[in-house]
Amino acid sequence: MTRTVLITGATRGIGRAVAARFVADGARVTITGRRAELVEGAAKELGATGVVCDATDPRAVQALAERFDTLDVLVNCAGGLGNPEPAATELESVLAQWRADLNGNLLSAVLTTTALKPVLAPGGTAVAVGSIGAERRGGSYGAAKAALGAWYAALSAELGPRGVTANVISPGYIADTDFFQGAMTDAREAALIAETHDKRAGTPDDIAETAFFLASVGARHITGQTIHVNGGAFTTR
Ligand SMILES: NC(=O)c1ccc[n+]([C@@H]2O[C@H](COP(=O)([O-])OP(=O)(O)OC[C@H]3O[C@@H](n4cnc5c(N)ncnc54)[C@H](OP(=O)(O)O)[C@@H]3O)[C@@H](O)[C@H]2O)c1
Protein backbone atom coordinates (compact mmCIF):
# COMPACT_ATOMS: atom_id res chain seq x y z
CA MET A 1 0.00 0.00 0.00
CA THR A 2 1.32 3.45 -0.87
CA ARG A 3 1.27 5.58 2.28
CA THR A 4 0.27 9.25 2.29
CA VAL A 5 2.67 11.34 4.37
CA LEU A 6 2.69 15.03 5.34
CA ILE A 7 5.82 16.65 6.78
CA THR A 8 5.74 20.29 7.86
CA GLY A 9 8.91 22.41 7.77
CA ALA A 10 10.66 20.13 5.30
CA THR A 11 12.52 22.44 2.91
CA ARG A 12 15.76 21.79 4.81
CA GLY A 13 17.24 20.25 7.94
CA ILE A 14 15.43 17.53 9.86
CA GLY A 15 12.13 17.78 7.97
CA ARG A 16 13.83 17.36 4.64
CA ALA A 17 15.62 14.22 5.83
CA VAL A 18 12.32 12.82 7.13
CA ALA A 19 10.73 13.53 3.75
CA ALA A 20 13.59 11.82 1.90
CA ARG A 21 13.22 8.72 4.11
CA PHE A 22 9.52 8.34 3.32
CA VAL A 23 10.04 9.09 -0.38
CA ALA A 24 12.69 6.32 -0.44
CA ASP A 25 10.01 3.97 0.94
CA GLY A 26 7.73 4.81 -1.98
CA ALA A 27 5.33 6.98 0.01
CA ARG A 28 3.30 9.82 -1.48
CA VAL A 29 4.91 12.72 0.41
CA THR A 30 3.80 16.33 0.81
CA ILE A 31 6.18 18.87 2.33
CA THR A 32 5.61 22.41 3.55
CA GLY A 33 7.57 25.56 4.33
CA ARG A 34 6.88 29.27 4.32
CA ARG A 35 8.94 30.32 1.28
CA ALA A 36 7.58 29.41 -2.13
CA GLU A 37 10.92 29.17 -3.95
CA LEU A 38 12.40 26.87 -1.28
CA VAL A 39 9.27 24.72 -1.14
CA GLU A 40 9.22 24.35 -4.91
CA GLY A 41 12.94 23.52 -5.11
CA ALA A 42 12.91 21.01 -2.26
CA ALA A 43 9.77 19.29 -3.53
CA LYS A 44 11.28 18.90 -6.98
CA GLU A 45 14.57 17.51 -5.65
CA LEU A 46 12.83 15.12 -3.26
CA GLY A 47 10.11 13.92 -5.64
CA ALA A 48 7.44 15.22 -3.27
CA THR A 49 4.50 17.62 -3.51
CA GLY A 50 5.28 21.07 -2.11
CA VAL A 51 2.71 23.31 -0.42
CA VAL A 52 3.50 26.77 0.90
CA CYS A 53 2.01 26.86 4.39
CA ASP A 54 2.93 28.79 7.50
CA ALA A 55 2.05 26.32 10.24
CA THR A 56 1.14 29.19 12.58
CA ASP A 57 -1.53 30.53 10.19
CA PRO A 58 -4.87 28.78 10.82
CA ARG A 59 -6.29 29.61 7.36
CA ALA A 60 -3.21 28.28 5.59
CA VAL A 61 -3.28 25.15 7.74
CA GLN A 62 -7.00 24.64 7.01
CA ALA A 63 -6.32 24.93 3.27
CA LEU A 64 -3.47 22.43 3.63
CA ALA A 65 -5.70 19.97 5.49
CA GLU A 66 -8.38 20.18 2.80
CA ARG A 67 -5.95 18.59 0.34
CA PHE A 68 -6.17 15.27 2.23
CA ASP A 69 -9.05 12.77 2.33
CA THR A 70 -6.84 10.39 4.27
CA LEU A 71 -3.38 10.58 5.83
CA ASP A 72 -1.17 7.79 7.17
CA VAL A 73 1.71 9.78 8.64
CA LEU A 74 1.96 13.36 9.92
CA VAL A 75 5.35 14.66 11.04
CA ASN A 76 5.43 18.18 12.49
CA CYS A 77 8.98 19.46 11.98
CA ALA A 78 8.21 23.18 11.52
CA GLY A 79 9.79 25.14 14.34
CA GLY A 80 12.94 26.81 15.58
CA LEU A 81 14.13 29.71 17.67
CA GLY A 82 11.79 32.70 17.49
CA ASN A 83 13.19 36.02 16.25
CA PRO A 84 10.65 38.72 17.16
CA GLU A 85 11.03 42.36 16.15
CA PRO A 86 12.71 44.54 18.83
CA ALA A 87 10.14 45.87 21.32
CA ALA A 88 9.99 49.20 23.18
CA THR A 89 10.22 47.89 26.73
CA GLU A 90 11.84 44.92 28.44
CA LEU A 91 8.50 43.39 29.34
CA GLU A 92 7.24 43.78 25.78
CA SER A 93 10.43 42.05 24.60
CA VAL A 94 9.77 39.15 26.94
CA LEU A 95 6.20 38.89 25.69
CA ALA A 96 7.28 39.01 22.05
CA GLN A 97 9.89 36.28 22.58
CA TRP A 98 7.43 33.99 24.36
CA ARG A 99 4.74 34.56 21.73
CA ALA A 100 7.21 33.83 18.93
CA ASP A 101 8.44 30.60 20.52
CA LEU A 102 5.00 29.37 21.54
CA ASN A 103 3.65 30.19 18.08
CA GLY A 104 6.49 28.62 16.15
CA ASN A 105 7.03 25.49 18.23
CA LEU A 106 3.77 24.68 19.99
CA LEU A 107 0.82 26.28 18.21
CA SER A 108 2.23 25.33 14.79
CA ALA A 109 1.98 21.63 15.68
CA VAL A 110 -1.31 22.09 17.57
CA LEU A 111 -2.95 23.72 14.54
CA THR A 112 -1.59 21.26 11.99
CA THR A 113 -2.33 18.17 14.07
CA THR A 114 -5.82 19.40 14.98
CA ALA A 115 -6.64 20.12 11.34
CA LEU A 116 -5.33 16.77 10.10
CA LYS A 117 -6.38 14.41 12.88
CA PRO A 118 -9.85 13.72 11.44
CA VAL A 119 -8.26 12.14 8.34
CA LEU A 120 -5.52 10.16 10.11
CA ALA A 121 -6.21 6.57 9.09
CA PRO A 122 -6.27 3.55 11.43
CA GLY A 123 -2.69 2.26 11.63
CA GLY A 124 -1.47 5.82 11.14
CA THR A 125 0.73 8.03 13.28
CA ALA A 126 1.22 11.63 14.30
CA VAL A 127 4.69 12.78 15.30
CA ALA A 128 5.93 16.15 16.52
CA VAL A 129 9.56 17.19 16.84
CA GLY A 130 10.29 18.47 20.34
CA SER A 131 13.73 19.24 21.74
CA ILE A 132 16.21 18.41 24.44
CA GLY A 133 15.61 22.08 25.25
CA ALA A 134 12.42 20.95 27.01
CA GLU A 135 14.66 19.32 29.62
CA ARG A 136 17.61 21.67 29.50
CA ARG A 137 16.61 25.12 28.32
CA GLY A 138 14.70 27.26 30.78
CA GLY A 139 13.36 29.89 28.41
CA SER A 140 10.37 30.19 26.15
CA TYR A 141 11.72 27.75 23.52
CA GLY A 142 12.17 24.97 26.08
CA ALA A 143 8.78 25.71 27.62
CA ALA A 144 7.11 25.53 24.20
CA LYS A 145 8.70 22.16 23.45
CA ALA A 146 7.79 20.84 26.93
CA ALA A 147 4.16 21.87 26.36
CA LEU A 148 4.25 20.09 23.01
CA GLY A 149 5.13 16.85 24.83
CA ALA A 150 2.28 17.35 27.30
CA TRP A 151 -0.24 18.04 24.55
CA TYR A 152 0.90 15.09 22.45
CA ALA A 153 0.53 12.73 25.44
CA ALA A 154 -3.12 13.80 25.76
CA LEU A 155 -3.55 13.50 21.99
CA SER A 156 -2.34 9.90 22.20
CA ALA A 157 -5.20 9.04 24.55
CA GLU A 158 -7.66 10.62 22.14
CA LEU A 159 -6.34 8.94 18.98
CA GLY A 160 -5.39 5.57 20.47
CA PRO A 161 -8.88 4.03 20.32
CA ARG A 162 -8.91 4.83 16.58
CA GLY A 163 -5.66 2.91 16.07
CA VAL A 164 -3.54 6.03 15.60
CA THR A 165 -0.35 6.62 17.59
CA ALA A 166 1.01 10.00 18.70
CA ASN A 167 4.56 10.62 19.89
CA VAL A 168 7.14 13.37 20.21
CA ILE A 169 10.71 12.89 19.04
CA SER A 170 13.05 14.98 21.16
CA PRO A 171 16.39 15.56 19.41
CA GLY A 172 19.61 16.66 21.04
CA TYR A 173 22.05 18.75 19.04
CA ILE A 174 21.60 18.01 15.33
CA ALA A 175 24.26 19.25 12.91
CA ASP A 176 23.64 20.25 9.28
CA THR A 177 20.51 22.30 9.96
CA ASP A 178 19.82 26.04 9.97
CA PHE A 179 18.42 25.86 13.49
CA PHE A 180 21.24 27.92 15.06
CA GLN A 181 21.04 30.57 12.29
CA GLY A 182 24.83 30.82 12.00
CA ALA A 183 25.32 31.39 15.74
CA MET A 184 26.95 28.02 16.50
CA THR A 185 30.62 28.41 17.48
CA ASP A 186 33.24 25.64 17.34
CA ALA A 187 33.54 25.78 21.13
CA ARG A 188 29.79 25.47 21.67
CA GLU A 189 29.55 22.59 19.22
CA ALA A 190 32.45 20.79 20.91
CA ALA A 191 30.75 21.23 24.29
CA LEU A 192 27.46 19.81 22.98
CA ILE A 193 29.25 16.82 21.46
CA ALA A 194 31.21 16.26 24.69
CA GLU A 195 27.87 15.89 26.55
CA THR A 196 26.95 12.86 24.44
CA HIS A 197 27.97 9.28 25.25
CA ASP A 198 28.79 8.48 21.62
CA LYS A 199 30.83 11.65 21.13
CA ARG A 200 29.17 12.87 17.99
CA ALA A 201 26.56 15.34 16.83
CA GLY A 202 23.18 14.00 15.79
CA THR A 203 22.28 14.08 12.11
CA PRO A 204 18.96 14.81 10.40
CA ASP A 205 19.00 11.15 9.30
CA ASP A 206 19.04 10.02 12.97
CA ILE A 207 15.71 11.78 13.43
CA ALA A 208 14.38 10.65 10.05
CA GLU A 209 15.01 7.00 10.93
CA THR A 210 13.26 7.44 14.29
CA ALA A 211 10.21 9.01 12.62
CA PHE A 212 10.21 6.21 10.06
CA PHE A 213 10.31 3.61 12.84
CA LEU A 214 7.45 5.27 14.73
CA ALA A 215 5.39 4.98 11.54
CA SER A 216 6.24 1.27 11.15
CA VAL A 217 4.30 -1.85 12.15
CA GLY A 218 6.93 -2.56 14.83
CA ALA A 219 6.02 0.65 16.69
CA ARG A 220 2.24 0.17 16.94
CA HIS A 221 2.32 -0.14 20.77
CA ILE A 222 4.50 2.95 21.21
CA THR A 223 2.25 5.94 21.81
CA GLY A 224 2.02 8.88 24.19
CA GLN A 225 5.80 8.94 24.52
CA THR A 226 8.65 11.37 24.14
CA ILE A 227 11.44 9.53 22.33
CA HIS A 228 14.83 11.07 23.13
CA VAL A 229 17.42 10.95 20.34
CA ASN A 230 20.52 12.64 21.72
CA GLY A 231 23.44 10.18 22.00
CA GLY A 232 23.00 10.10 25.78
CA ALA A 233 23.27 13.86 26.35
CA PHE A 234 20.03 13.54 28.32
CA THR A 235 19.20 10.16 29.83
CA THR A 236 15.90 8.72 31.02
CA ARG A 237 15.31 5.83 33.41
N1 LIG B 1 18.83 21.36 14.83
C1 LIG B 1 18.79 21.03 16.10
O1 LIG B 1 19.85 20.90 16.79
C2 LIG B 1 17.46 20.76 16.77
C3 LIG B 1 17.46 20.20 18.07
C4 LIG B 1 16.26 19.95 18.70
C5 LIG B 1 15.07 20.23 18.06
N2 LIG B 1 15.07 20.78 16.81
C6 LIG B 1 13.76 21.03 16.19
O2 LIG B 1 13.73 20.37 14.94
C7 LIG B 1 12.75 21.00 14.07
C8 LIG B 1 13.38 21.21 12.70
O3 LIG B 1 14.43 22.15 12.83
P1 LIG B 1 15.79 22.04 11.99
O4 LIG B 1 16.89 21.84 12.96
O5 LIG B 1 15.63 21.11 10.84
O6 LIG B 1 15.89 23.57 11.50
P2 LIG B 1 15.98 24.22 10.04
O7 LIG B 1 17.10 23.63 9.28
O8 LIG B 1 15.96 25.68 10.29
O9 LIG B 1 14.61 23.79 9.32
C9 LIG B 1 13.36 24.30 9.75
C10 LIG B 1 12.34 24.04 8.66
O10 LIG B 1 11.05 24.42 9.14
C11 LIG B 1 10.48 25.40 8.25
N3 LIG B 1 9.62 26.25 9.09
C12 LIG B 1 9.98 26.99 10.18
N4 LIG B 1 8.90 27.60 10.68
C13 LIG B 1 7.85 27.23 9.92
C14 LIG B 1 6.44 27.54 9.92
N5 LIG B 1 5.91 28.37 10.83
N6 LIG B 1 5.65 26.98 9.00
C15 LIG B 1 6.17 26.13 8.07
N7 LIG B 1 7.47 25.82 7.99
C16 LIG B 1 8.29 26.38 8.91
C17 LIG B 1 11.69 26.06 7.60
O11 LIG B 1 11.40 26.66 6.36
P3 LIG B 1 11.03 28.25 6.24
O12 LIG B 1 11.84 28.96 7.29
O13 LIG B 1 11.40 28.62 4.86
O14 LIG B 1 9.57 28.30 6.49
C18 LIG B 1 12.57 24.82 7.39
O15 LIG B 1 12.11 24.07 6.30
C19 LIG B 1 12.34 22.28 14.80
O16 LIG B 1 11.08 22.06 15.41
C20 LIG B 1 13.42 22.47 15.86
O17 LIG B 1 12.93 23.19 16.98
C21 LIG B 1 16.23 21.04 16.16
Tab-separated table of C-alpha atoms and ligand atoms in Angstrom:
chain	number	residue	atom	x	y	z
A	1	MET	CA	0.000	0.000	0.000
A	2	THR	CA	1.324	3.454	-0.869
A	3	ARG	CA	1.268	5.580	2.285
A	4	THR	CA	0.269	9.246	2.293
A	5	VAL	CA	2.667	11.341	4.366
A	6	LEU	CA	2.695	15.035	5.340
A	7	ILE	CA	5.821	16.654	6.781
A	8	THR	CA	5.744	20.287	7.859
A	9	GLY	CA	8.910	22.407	7.768
A	10	ALA	CA	10.663	20.133	5.302
A	11	THR	CA	12.525	22.441	2.913
A	12	ARG	CA	15.762	21.789	4.809
A	13	GLY	CA	17.242	20.249	7.939
A	14	ILE	CA	15.427	17.530	9.860
A	15	GLY	CA	12.130	17.781	7.972
A	16	ARG	CA	13.828	17.364	4.639
A	17	ALA	CA	15.623	14.216	5.827
A	18	VAL	CA	12.321	12.817	7.129
A	19	ALA	CA	10.730	13.527	3.749
A	20	ALA	CA	13.594	11.819	1.903
A	21	ARG	CA	13.218	8.723	4.110
A	22	PHE	CA	9.520	8.337	3.319
A	23	VAL	CA	10.040	9.087	-0.383
A	24	ALA	CA	12.688	6.319	-0.445
A	25	ASP	CA	10.011	3.975	0.939
A	26	GLY	CA	7.730	4.809	-1.985
A	27	ALA	CA	5.327	6.984	0.012
A	28	ARG	CA	3.296	9.820	-1.478
A	29	VAL	CA	4.914	12.717	0.407
A	30	THR	CA	3.798	16.327	0.811
A	31	ILE	CA	6.185	18.870	2.329
A	32	THR	CA	5.612	22.408	3.551
A	33	GLY	CA	7.572	25.555	4.329
A	34	ARG	CA	6.882	29.270	4.321
A	35	ARG	CA	8.936	30.318	1.284
A	36	ALA	CA	7.577	29.412	-2.131
A	37	GLU	CA	10.916	29.167	-3.947
A	38	LEU	CA	12.396	26.871	-1.280
A	39	VAL	CA	9.266	24.721	-1.136
A	40	GLU	CA	9.223	24.352	-4.913
A	41	GLY	CA	12.943	23.524	-5.113
A	42	ALA	CA	12.914	21.014	-2.258
A	43	ALA	CA	9.771	19.289	-3.531
A	44	LYS	CA	11.283	18.901	-6.977
A	45	GLU	CA	14.568	17.509	-5.650
A	46	LEU	CA	12.826	15.121	-3.257
A	47	GLY	CA	10.107	13.917	-5.645
A	48	ALA	CA	7.442	15.218	-3.265
A	49	THR	CA	4.498	17.619	-3.509
A	50	GLY	CA	5.277	21.069	-2.113
A	51	VAL	CA	2.708	23.307	-0.422
A	52	VAL	CA	3.501	26.774	0.898
A	53	CYS	CA	2.007	26.862	4.388
A	54	ASP	CA	2.925	28.792	7.497
A	55	ALA	CA	2.050	26.322	10.240
A	56	THR	CA	1.144	29.192	12.580
A	57	ASP	CA	-1.531	30.529	10.191
A	58	PRO	CA	-4.871	28.781	10.816
A	59	ARG	CA	-6.294	29.611	7.363
A	60	ALA	CA	-3.213	28.284	5.588
A	61	VAL	CA	-3.282	25.152	7.742
A	62	GLN	CA	-6.998	24.641	7.008
A	63	ALA	CA	-6.318	24.927	3.268
A	64	LEU	CA	-3.465	22.427	3.631
A	65	ALA	CA	-5.701	19.971	5.488
A	66	GLU	CA	-8.382	20.183	2.802
A	67	ARG	CA	-5.950	18.586	0.335
A	68	PHE	CA	-6.167	15.273	2.230
A	69	ASP	CA	-9.047	12.772	2.329
A	70	THR	CA	-6.837	10.393	4.275
A	71	LEU	CA	-3.383	10.576	5.830
A	72	ASP	CA	-1.167	7.790	7.172
A	73	VAL	CA	1.709	9.781	8.637
A	74	LEU	CA	1.958	13.360	9.916
A	75	VAL	CA	5.348	14.660	11.043
A	76	ASN	CA	5.431	18.179	12.487
A	77	CYS	CA	8.980	19.457	11.983
A	78	ALA	CA	8.213	23.175	11.522
A	79	GLY	CA	9.791	25.138	14.341
A	80	GLY	CA	12.937	26.814	15.577
A	81	LEU	CA	14.132	29.710	17.671
A	82	GLY	CA	11.786	32.702	17.486
A	83	ASN	CA	13.187	36.019	16.253
A	84	PRO	CA	10.650	38.725	17.158
A	85	GLU	CA	11.035	42.362	16.151
A	86	PRO	CA	12.705	44.541	18.829
A	87	ALA	CA	10.140	45.874	21.318
A	88	ALA	CA	9.989	49.203	23.177
A	89	THR	CA	10.217	47.887	26.729
A	90	GLU	CA	11.842	44.923	28.442
A	91	LEU	CA	8.502	43.392	29.336
A	92	GLU	CA	7.238	43.780	25.780
A	93	SER	CA	10.430	42.050	24.596
A	94	VAL	CA	9.766	39.148	26.944
A	95	LEU	CA	6.198	38.888	25.690
A	96	ALA	CA	7.284	39.015	22.049
A	97	GLN	CA	9.891	36.283	22.583
A	98	TRP	CA	7.427	33.990	24.356
A	99	ARG	CA	4.742	34.560	21.731
A	100	ALA	CA	7.205	33.827	18.926
A	101	ASP	CA	8.444	30.602	20.521
A	102	LEU	CA	5.001	29.373	21.537
A	103	ASN	CA	3.647	30.190	18.077
A	104	GLY	CA	6.495	28.621	16.147
A	105	ASN	CA	7.031	25.494	18.229
A	106	LEU	CA	3.767	24.681	19.991
A	107	LEU	CA	0.816	26.277	18.212
A	108	SER	CA	2.234	25.334	14.787
A	109	ALA	CA	1.983	21.630	15.681
A	110	VAL	CA	-1.307	22.087	17.569
A	111	LEU	CA	-2.953	23.725	14.536
A	112	THR	CA	-1.592	21.256	11.987
A	113	THR	CA	-2.334	18.172	14.074
A	114	THR	CA	-5.824	19.402	14.979
A	115	ALA	CA	-6.642	20.122	11.337
A	116	LEU	CA	-5.330	16.772	10.096
A	117	LYS	CA	-6.376	14.409	12.877
A	118	PRO	CA	-9.852	13.720	11.440
A	119	VAL	CA	-8.261	12.139	8.344
A	120	LEU	CA	-5.520	10.156	10.110
A	121	ALA	CA	-6.209	6.569	9.090
A	122	PRO	CA	-6.267	3.550	11.429
A	123	GLY	CA	-2.687	2.259	11.626
A	124	GLY	CA	-1.466	5.823	11.144
A	125	THR	CA	0.727	8.026	13.277
A	126	ALA	CA	1.221	11.633	14.300
A	127	VAL	CA	4.694	12.784	15.304
A	128	ALA	CA	5.928	16.154	16.522
A	129	VAL	CA	9.564	17.187	16.840
A	130	GLY	CA	10.292	18.472	20.340
A	131	SER	CA	13.727	19.236	21.738
A	132	ILE	CA	16.214	18.406	24.443
A	133	GLY	CA	15.611	22.076	25.246
A	134	ALA	CA	12.417	20.947	27.009
A	135	GLU	CA	14.663	19.320	29.623
A	136	ARG	CA	17.615	21.674	29.497
A	137	ARG	CA	16.606	25.119	28.320
A	138	GLY	CA	14.698	27.259	30.781
A	139	GLY	CA	13.360	29.886	28.414
A	140	SER	CA	10.372	30.194	26.145
A	141	TYR	CA	11.717	27.747	23.519
A	142	GLY	CA	12.171	24.970	26.078
A	143	ALA	CA	8.779	25.713	27.623
A	144	ALA	CA	7.111	25.534	24.205
A	145	LYS	CA	8.702	22.156	23.449
A	146	ALA	CA	7.792	20.842	26.928
A	147	ALA	CA	4.163	21.872	26.365
A	148	LEU	CA	4.254	20.090	23.013
A	149	GLY	CA	5.133	16.852	24.831
A	150	ALA	CA	2.282	17.353	27.297
A	151	TRP	CA	-0.242	18.038	24.550
A	152	TYR	CA	0.898	15.089	22.449
A	153	ALA	CA	0.535	12.735	25.442
A	154	ALA	CA	-3.116	13.800	25.761
A	155	LEU	CA	-3.554	13.502	21.992
A	156	SER	CA	-2.340	9.900	22.196
A	157	ALA	CA	-5.199	9.035	24.555
A	158	GLU	CA	-7.661	10.622	22.136
A	159	LEU	CA	-6.337	8.941	18.982
A	160	GLY	CA	-5.389	5.570	20.471
A	161	PRO	CA	-8.880	4.028	20.315
A	162	ARG	CA	-8.911	4.833	16.575
A	163	GLY	CA	-5.660	2.906	16.067
A	164	VAL	CA	-3.541	6.032	15.596
A	165	THR	CA	-0.351	6.618	17.595
A	166	ALA	CA	1.008	10.003	18.700
A	167	ASN	CA	4.559	10.625	19.886
A	168	VAL	CA	7.137	13.365	20.212
A	169	ILE	CA	10.712	12.892	19.035
A	170	SER	CA	13.052	14.978	21.165
A	171	PRO	CA	16.392	15.558	19.412
A	172	GLY	CA	19.608	16.664	21.044
A	173	TYR	CA	22.051	18.754	19.036
A	174	ILE	CA	21.601	18.015	15.332
A	175	ALA	CA	24.262	19.253	12.906
A	176	ASP	CA	23.635	20.253	9.284
A	177	THR	CA	20.513	22.301	9.957
A	178	ASP	CA	19.817	26.041	9.974
A	179	PHE	CA	18.416	25.862	13.486
A	180	PHE	CA	21.237	27.917	15.056
A	181	GLN	CA	21.040	30.566	12.295
A	182	GLY	CA	24.825	30.821	11.999
A	183	ALA	CA	25.316	31.394	15.742
A	184	MET	CA	26.951	28.018	16.501
A	185	THR	CA	30.616	28.408	17.476
A	186	ASP	CA	33.241	25.640	17.336
A	187	ALA	CA	33.541	25.780	21.134
A	188	ARG	CA	29.788	25.468	21.674
A	189	GLU	CA	29.550	22.594	19.219
A	190	ALA	CA	32.451	20.792	20.907
A	191	ALA	CA	30.746	21.225	24.290
A	192	LEU	CA	27.462	19.807	22.976
A	193	ILE	CA	29.251	16.817	21.456
A	194	ALA	CA	31.211	16.264	24.692
A	195	GLU	CA	27.873	15.892	26.549
A	196	THR	CA	26.951	12.859	24.437
A	197	HIS	CA	27.965	9.282	25.251
A	198	ASP	CA	28.793	8.475	21.622
A	199	LYS	CA	30.827	11.653	21.128
A	200	ARG	CA	29.172	12.873	17.986
A	201	ALA	CA	26.559	15.338	16.833
A	202	GLY	CA	23.180	14.002	15.786
A	203	THR	CA	22.276	14.084	12.112
A	204	PRO	CA	18.964	14.807	10.404
A	205	ASP	CA	19.002	11.151	9.303
A	206	ASP	CA	19.040	10.024	12.966
A	207	ILE	CA	15.706	11.780	13.427
A	208	ALA	CA	14.381	10.650	10.046
A	209	GLU	CA	15.010	6.998	10.929
A	210	THR	CA	13.263	7.443	14.291
A	211	ALA	CA	10.215	9.005	12.622
A	212	PHE	CA	10.207	6.208	10.064
A	213	PHE	CA	10.312	3.608	12.844
A	214	LEU	CA	7.452	5.275	14.733
A	215	ALA	CA	5.394	4.982	11.539
A	216	SER	CA	6.236	1.270	11.151
A	217	VAL	CA	4.304	-1.853	12.148
A	218	GLY	CA	6.930	-2.561	14.827
A	219	ALA	CA	6.021	0.653	16.690
A	220	ARG	CA	2.243	0.169	16.943
A	221	HIS	CA	2.320	-0.135	20.767
A	222	ILE	CA	4.498	2.950	21.211
A	223	THR	CA	2.249	5.935	21.809
A	224	GLY	CA	2.019	8.884	24.188
A	225	GLN	CA	5.804	8.938	24.516
A	226	THR	CA	8.651	11.372	24.136
A	227	ILE	CA	11.437	9.530	22.334
A	228	HIS	CA	14.828	11.069	23.130
A	229	VAL	CA	17.422	10.954	20.337
A	230	ASN	CA	20.523	12.639	21.719
A	231	GLY	CA	23.442	10.178	21.995
A	232	GLY	CA	23.002	10.102	25.775
A	233	ALA	CA	23.267	13.856	26.347
A	234	PHE	CA	20.030	13.540	28.324
A	235	THR	CA	19.201	10.165	29.829
A	236	THR	CA	15.895	8.724	31.018
A	237	ARG	CA	15.312	5.830	33.409
B	1	LIG	N1	18.834	21.362	14.833
B	1	LIG	C1	18.790	21.026	16.105
B	1	LIG	O1	19.849	20.900	16.787
B	1	LIG	C2	17.455	20.758	16.773
B	1	LIG	C3	17.465	20.204	18.065
B	1	LIG	C4	16.261	19.949	18.701
B	1	LIG	C5	15.071	20.230	18.061
B	1	LIG	N2	15.068	20.783	16.811
B	1	LIG	C6	13.756	21.027	16.188
B	1	LIG	O2	13.728	20.367	14.937
B	1	LIG	C7	12.755	20.997	14.073
B	1	LIG	C8	13.376	21.209	12.703
B	1	LIG	O3	14.432	22.151	12.828
B	1	LIG	P1	15.786	22.042	11.988
B	1	LIG	O4	16.889	21.845	12.957
B	1	LIG	O5	15.633	21.111	10.836
B	1	LIG	O6	15.891	23.571	11.498
B	1	LIG	P2	15.976	24.223	10.042
B	1	LIG	O7	17.105	23.630	9.276
B	1	LIG	O8	15.959	25.680	10.294
B	1	LIG	O9	14.607	23.791	9.321
B	1	LIG	C9	13.364	24.300	9.749
B	1	LIG	C10	12.336	24.036	8.657
B	1	LIG	O10	11.051	24.421	9.143
B	1	LIG	C11	10.482	25.398	8.255
B	1	LIG	N3	9.623	26.254	9.092
B	1	LIG	C12	9.978	26.986	10.177
B	1	LIG	N4	8.899	27.600	10.684
B	1	LIG	C13	7.845	27.231	9.918
B	1	LIG	C14	6.444	27.540	9.924
B	1	LIG	N5	5.911	28.372	10.834
B	1	LIG	N6	5.650	26.978	8.995
B	1	LIG	C15	6.168	26.135	8.070
B	1	LIG	N7	7.468	25.825	7.993
B	1	LIG	C16	8.293	26.375	8.911
B	1	LIG	C17	11.686	26.056	7.601
B	1	LIG	O11	11.397	26.662	6.361
B	1	LIG	P3	11.029	28.253	6.239
B	1	LIG	O12	11.843	28.965	7.292
B	1	LIG	O13	11.404	28.618	4.855
B	1	LIG	O14	9.566	28.298	6.490
B	1	LIG	C18	12.569	24.818	7.394
B	1	LIG	O15	12.110	24.066	6.298
B	1	LIG	C19	12.345	22.276	14.803
B	1	LIG	O16	11.083	22.064	15.411
B	1	LIG	C20	13.418	22.472	15.863
B	1	LIG	O17	12.932	23.188	16.981
B	1	LIG	C21	16.234	21.045	16.160
